[in-house]
XYZ file of C-alpha atoms in Angstrom:
412
model
C 14.736 -42.096 154.427
C 17.034 -44.796 155.684
C 13.786 -47.132 156.245
C 12.891 -46.872 152.560
C 16.249 -47.455 151.313
C 16.550 -50.281 153.626
C 13.138 -51.709 152.369
C 14.303 -51.652 148.472
C 17.588 -53.135 149.016
C 16.166 -55.855 151.173
C 14.222 -56.692 147.919
C 17.200 -56.581 145.657
C 16.878 -53.102 144.525
C 19.949 -50.678 144.935
C 19.245 -47.531 146.217
C 20.274 -43.953 146.802
C 20.074 -40.568 147.733
C 20.752 -38.298 144.605
C 20.162 -34.944 143.882
C 20.398 -31.430 145.152
C 20.097 -32.557 148.619
C 23.593 -34.275 148.708
C 24.829 -31.278 146.715
C 23.517 -28.693 149.594
C 24.737 -31.093 152.395
C 28.536 -30.991 151.168
C 27.966 -27.193 150.799
C 26.735 -27.084 154.521
C 23.020 -26.041 153.527
C 21.158 -29.200 154.818
C 17.781 -29.880 152.922
C 14.916 -31.368 153.934
C 14.117 -32.485 150.197
C 15.468 -35.710 149.927
C 15.369 -37.593 146.366
C 16.102 -41.618 146.011
C 17.227 -43.246 142.887
C 16.595 -46.999 143.053
C 16.830 -50.037 140.538
C 13.279 -50.967 141.359
C 10.506 -50.186 138.617
C 7.737 -47.954 139.819
C 5.391 -50.765 139.966
C 7.566 -52.327 142.666
C 7.876 -49.260 144.559
C 4.188 -49.012 144.738
C 3.678 -52.307 145.322
C 6.589 -52.405 148.319
C 4.828 -48.943 150.485
C 1.552 -48.777 151.608
C 1.249 -44.857 151.215
C 2.522 -43.841 147.685
C 1.479 -40.998 145.274
C 2.230 -41.050 141.727
C 4.300 -38.090 141.151
C 5.446 -38.856 137.674
C 5.454 -42.532 137.106
C 5.610 -42.405 133.555
C 9.170 -40.975 134.030
C 9.927 -43.465 136.542
C 8.969 -41.588 139.730
C 7.040 -42.548 142.610
C 6.483 -40.419 146.180
C 6.496 -42.561 148.936
C 5.229 -40.890 152.206
C 7.234 -41.612 155.463
C 5.522 -42.053 158.743
C 5.668 -38.542 159.599
C 4.331 -37.231 156.289
C 7.521 -36.287 154.651
C 7.207 -37.086 150.870
C 10.612 -38.780 149.223
C 10.433 -39.103 145.436
C 11.913 -42.566 144.418
C 13.124 -42.614 140.753
C 14.123 -45.653 138.936
C 17.741 -44.984 137.316
C 17.504 -43.663 133.716
C 19.676 -43.292 130.892
C 18.782 -40.744 127.687
C 17.498 -42.289 124.620
C 17.260 -39.088 122.816
C 17.609 -35.549 123.618
C 16.264 -32.696 121.184
C 17.076 -29.705 123.170
C 13.893 -29.081 124.778
C 13.347 -32.536 126.641
C 15.121 -35.919 127.073
C 13.416 -39.498 125.944
C 14.555 -41.635 128.601
C 14.589 -45.433 129.472
C 15.030 -46.934 132.767
C 18.693 -48.119 133.233
C 20.413 -50.871 135.604
C 23.099 -49.104 137.150
C 23.986 -46.164 139.111
C 26.670 -45.282 137.161
C 24.479 -45.072 134.394
C 21.655 -42.306 135.763
C 24.667 -40.233 137.288
C 26.599 -40.153 133.568
C 23.112 -38.400 132.734
C 22.611 -35.568 134.971
C 23.746 -31.585 133.894
C 26.930 -31.071 136.063
C 29.211 -33.002 138.183
C 28.200 -31.027 141.638
C 24.779 -33.003 141.185
C 26.164 -35.994 140.057
C 26.843 -37.272 143.833
C 25.458 -40.141 145.631
C 25.495 -40.909 149.053
C 24.092 -44.320 150.558
C 22.006 -43.234 153.680
C 22.134 -46.711 155.308
C 26.144 -47.605 154.767
C 27.612 -43.753 154.418
C 29.214 -44.490 151.200
C 29.488 -41.924 148.489
C 29.709 -42.278 144.622
C 31.064 -39.878 142.969
C 32.435 -40.869 139.405
C 32.384 -37.461 138.181
C 34.533 -35.767 140.746
C 31.526 -33.493 141.797
C 32.588 -33.070 145.328
C 36.177 -32.370 144.302
C 34.669 -29.504 142.095
C 32.746 -27.880 145.098
C 35.634 -27.675 147.138
C 37.177 -25.827 144.074
C 33.933 -23.669 143.904
C 33.624 -24.656 140.767
C 31.117 -25.333 137.912
C 31.547 -28.233 135.284
C 29.176 -30.361 133.202
C 29.448 -34.157 133.119
C 30.758 -34.763 129.901
C 31.701 -32.881 127.207
C 29.959 -29.180 127.638
C 28.379 -28.607 124.343
C 26.826 -32.011 124.343
C 25.451 -31.501 127.280
C 23.783 -28.312 126.846
C 22.332 -29.471 123.643
C 20.529 -32.064 124.947
C 18.546 -29.398 127.135
C 19.279 -26.179 126.890
C 17.432 -25.105 129.969
C 21.054 -26.197 131.367
C 22.288 -22.981 130.463
C 19.576 -21.162 132.792
C 20.582 -23.888 135.491
C 24.244 -23.235 135.246
C 24.221 -19.833 135.836
C 21.777 -20.136 138.765
C 24.121 -22.668 140.710
C 26.956 -20.672 139.716
C 25.607 -17.385 141.119
C 23.715 -19.105 144.381
C 26.516 -21.041 145.053
C 29.341 -18.728 144.441
C 30.775 -21.143 142.109
C 33.389 -20.145 139.140
C 32.102 -21.751 135.582
C 35.064 -23.844 134.386
C 36.355 -22.460 131.076
C 35.074 -25.615 128.919
C 31.836 -25.198 130.202
C 31.617 -21.428 129.937
C 32.575 -21.531 126.299
C 29.893 -24.203 125.514
C 27.222 -22.141 127.478
C 27.921 -18.805 125.572
C 27.747 -21.071 122.297
C 24.251 -22.682 123.322
C 22.810 -18.974 124.368
C 21.210 -18.480 120.873
C 19.407 -21.688 120.910
C 17.271 -20.683 124.595
C 14.383 -19.267 122.237
C 13.441 -23.070 121.706
C 12.659 -23.311 125.501
C 9.022 -22.843 126.435
C 7.953 -19.912 128.281
C 6.874 -21.597 131.060
C 10.152 -23.251 131.650
C 12.009 -19.795 131.504
C 9.634 -18.267 133.874
C 10.087 -21.171 136.424
C 13.733 -20.989 136.156
C 13.593 -16.664 137.034
C 11.597 -17.583 139.745
C 13.849 -19.927 141.368
C 16.572 -17.332 140.726
C 14.148 -14.390 142.694
C 12.373 -16.771 145.297
C 15.178 -19.231 146.129
C 18.439 -17.348 146.310
C 19.540 -14.705 148.884
C 21.619 -12.880 146.286
C 20.104 -13.096 143.086
C 22.163 -9.925 141.780
C 25.131 -12.510 141.147
C 23.379 -15.144 138.921
C 21.196 -11.788 137.017
C 24.791 -10.952 136.317
C 25.816 -13.852 134.896
C 22.754 -13.906 132.578
C 24.266 -10.709 131.095
C 27.404 -11.602 130.823
C 26.913 -14.697 128.863
C 24.114 -12.546 126.585
C 21.259 -15.009 128.179
C 20.089 -11.737 129.177
C 19.775 -10.078 125.825
C 18.581 -13.483 124.432
C 15.506 -13.556 126.632
C 15.065 -10.243 128.238
C 15.882 -7.755 125.443
C 14.306 -5.157 127.735
C 16.563 -5.565 130.368
C 19.740 -6.077 128.364
C 18.901 -2.130 127.049
C 18.795 -1.070 130.465
C 22.402 -2.545 131.129
C 23.628 -1.009 127.458
C 21.667 2.055 128.074
C 24.963 3.859 129.101
C 26.801 2.487 125.959
C 28.158 -0.665 127.823
C 28.769 -3.376 125.047
C 28.084 -6.907 125.640
C 31.363 -9.127 126.290
C 33.539 -10.231 123.869
C 34.649 -13.916 123.678
C 34.426 -16.456 126.603
C 34.784 -16.166 130.196
C 37.314 -17.866 131.711
C 36.881 -19.366 135.047
C 33.359 -18.407 134.727
C 32.266 -15.214 136.342
C 32.978 -13.304 133.190
C 36.795 -12.701 133.797
C 37.714 -11.966 130.308
C 37.246 -8.589 128.500
C 33.589 -7.425 129.261
C 31.345 -4.766 128.848
C 30.631 -2.457 132.112
C 27.214 -2.574 132.718
C 25.353 0.673 133.293
C 24.445 2.396 136.258
C 21.113 1.698 136.043
C 21.410 -2.169 135.944
C 23.989 -2.077 139.173
C 21.073 0.133 140.911
C 18.595 -2.482 139.789
C 20.797 -5.522 141.302
C 21.321 -3.662 144.425
C 18.071 -2.921 145.129
C 16.939 -6.413 144.360
C 19.521 -7.629 146.740
C 17.945 -5.606 149.552
C 14.747 -7.082 149.078
C 14.130 -10.289 150.489
C 13.475 -13.170 148.519
C 10.512 -14.342 150.339
C 8.977 -11.572 147.848
C 9.416 -12.900 144.840
C 7.105 -10.567 143.149
C 8.278 -7.537 144.497
C 11.809 -8.336 143.234
C 10.236 -9.129 139.909
C 8.988 -5.618 140.082
C 12.387 -4.440 141.212
C 14.251 -6.113 138.304
C 11.857 -4.645 135.811
C 11.893 -1.089 137.409
C 14.276 0.651 134.953
C 12.777 -1.272 131.725
C 10.845 2.583 130.688
C 14.266 4.306 131.021
C 15.796 3.487 127.447
C 14.309 5.597 124.791
C 11.295 4.144 122.084
C 12.325 0.771 120.869
C 11.092 -0.205 117.205
C 10.251 -3.651 119.354
C 8.029 -1.561 121.834
C 4.042 -2.551 122.234
C 2.059 0.012 121.487
C 1.577 2.780 124.164
C -1.327 3.832 126.007
C -0.728 6.400 128.030
C -2.777 7.771 130.803
C -3.305 11.182 132.307
C -0.194 10.627 134.892
C 2.213 9.895 132.014
C 2.290 13.403 130.444
C 5.146 14.826 132.188
C 7.099 11.325 131.909
C 6.970 8.989 128.888
C 9.317 6.727 130.292
C 6.539 5.959 132.959
C 4.261 4.541 130.271
C 7.165 2.760 128.440
C 7.688 1.010 131.960
C 4.793 0.093 131.938
C 4.014 -1.392 128.713
C 7.427 -3.108 128.442
C 7.134 -4.868 131.918
C 3.625 -6.083 131.083
C 5.039 -7.291 127.638
C 7.657 -9.605 129.585
C 5.690 -10.636 132.121
C 2.844 -11.631 129.542
C 5.616 -13.300 127.151
C 6.630 -15.271 130.211
C 2.719 -16.542 130.835
C 2.360 -14.783 134.287
C -1.077 -14.791 135.755
C -3.128 -11.592 134.683
C -3.361 -10.292 138.382
C 0.806 -10.666 138.489
C 1.343 -8.662 135.280
C -1.262 -6.054 136.309
C 0.312 -5.478 139.604
C 3.931 -5.622 138.827
C 3.474 -3.080 135.865
C 1.661 -0.695 137.817
C 4.719 -0.867 140.631
C 6.911 -0.232 137.257
C 4.940 2.581 136.375
C 5.574 4.816 139.454
C 7.073 8.081 137.912
C 8.452 11.260 139.353
C 5.260 13.073 139.894
C 4.301 10.302 142.845
C 8.237 10.710 143.890
C 8.016 14.256 145.332
C 10.960 13.833 147.691
C 12.919 11.434 146.341
C 14.622 8.854 147.540
C 11.609 6.792 147.090
C 10.663 3.584 149.541
C 7.720 1.438 147.887
C 6.291 -1.534 150.230
C 3.993 -4.009 148.999
C 2.348 -6.908 151.120
C 2.489 -10.139 150.670
C 0.099 -10.586 147.846
C 1.941 -7.757 145.724
C -0.992 -5.254 146.394
C 0.083 -1.535 146.239
C -2.258 0.677 148.067
C -1.885 4.500 149.870
C -0.665 7.354 149.242
C 2.793 8.132 147.336
C 5.802 7.105 148.821
C 8.750 8.815 150.304
C 11.058 8.506 153.161
C 13.259 11.987 153.153
C 15.159 10.443 156.387
C 15.599 6.420 157.036
C 17.066 6.488 160.776
C 14.605 4.328 161.866
C 15.421 1.582 158.919
C 19.538 2.162 158.737
C 20.207 -1.081 157.853
C 18.196 -0.177 153.898
C 20.289 1.189 151.529
C 18.989 4.331 149.802
C 20.304 4.527 146.799
C 19.744 8.130 145.380
C 16.972 10.073 143.281
C 15.924 9.831 139.829
C 15.003 6.213 139.471
C 11.858 4.049 140.552
C 13.774 2.444 143.597
C 11.547 -0.422 145.029
C 12.665 -1.405 148.384
C 11.188 -4.001 150.571
C 11.136 -3.150 154.391
C 9.662 -5.033 157.229
C 7.305 -2.681 158.984
C 7.027 -5.017 161.790
C 10.836 -3.913 162.544
C 11.000 -0.635 161.138
C 7.722 0.790 162.566
C 7.295 -1.448 165.747
C 4.213 -2.924 164.461
C 2.855 -6.184 165.695
C 2.838 -7.762 162.042
C 4.011 -6.636 158.454
C 1.722 -4.747 156.569
C 1.922 -3.782 152.832
C 1.643 0.097 152.235
C 2.683 3.103 150.247
C 4.111 5.246 153.096
C 3.820 9.323 152.784
C 3.786 9.785 156.581
C 5.805 7.649 159.327
C 4.134 9.486 161.687
C 0.510 9.028 160.927
C 1.477 5.196 160.169
C 2.389 4.770 163.359
C -0.189 6.091 164.723
C -2.475 3.919 162.860
C -1.004 0.683 163.478
C -1.513 -2.448 160.846
C -4.525 -2.907 158.776
C -6.886 -5.614 159.913
């Protein structure tokens, strides 16, 4: 990275490292995904480096391939010209200060010079990291109105890094929640996937979704799960950010969902998605429900059919692939007749394909580190069978008989 900076600055173009990698380094989480901001226009970057990729030239971003094959994104300094709540119209800027001033949160508005070792932090982001605080750059209401996706980004950052949302930022965030419907389904989906696939403890971010009202705005099916036992939505703003103002207590089903979700490893995001939606069939019929198409297995358990169609509706609304919709809704639809001896433990493979017989483990001595959360709900847990059953590699199955599985070993 230093050679890229040196080359650009030799040509007279100021260049800094910016973005999430700088933030993560200050938090002690080194990242190999470094981004650079420069005064050089895109055509100059492409002229100065032999191996480049037009990552987003129209937005000022050029990928520069390092000698070892690493791709560094180099983006021309930018400033906002017009914002619509969904996207910003930008123009190239002359200074780093202009570029940092347009960023969402102070913790993301820190720059580091890889050659000189200098820091640029005009908005106090490093101090906010030290205080474990999330705060917008500039006036919070204006910043969220520029792009409402920042509401979801704030919830993700606060949950992932354990940050308290500053009172003014939290109030503006909650006030912006009604506008989340203006975002495209794809952008909403990608934010959810970043929570599920990138966060070791996604429960914190998802609980912030609930407390802020974002859960009800984007995922009413999940909000009804959280409210199923009479929990009310939060009243007022949450001072110092994780909802410390008076708030409704989440329903046990929601608590159970978050607990199981945390037990599932983040490299299994599809399974985490099934866990997240695992209780959506529990609330009673609702006027917004899609038409039910029960099969023979649903006769004794209407909640099974509700869970399947509601989860499919959520995923279709977010424009997931048809295969993902089918797989997750089938996992969510596992009913009590499939769980003769609770608690149930569901295992799926990396492709998200469930197979085999119904899953039950009455005892879990061999996997004592995995919580067993009690009967009555479709508790979906991911286990690493390579560890649990001393197999050569993980396999995805619905486990009926540990002895049989141990004897058979992994599938080819």
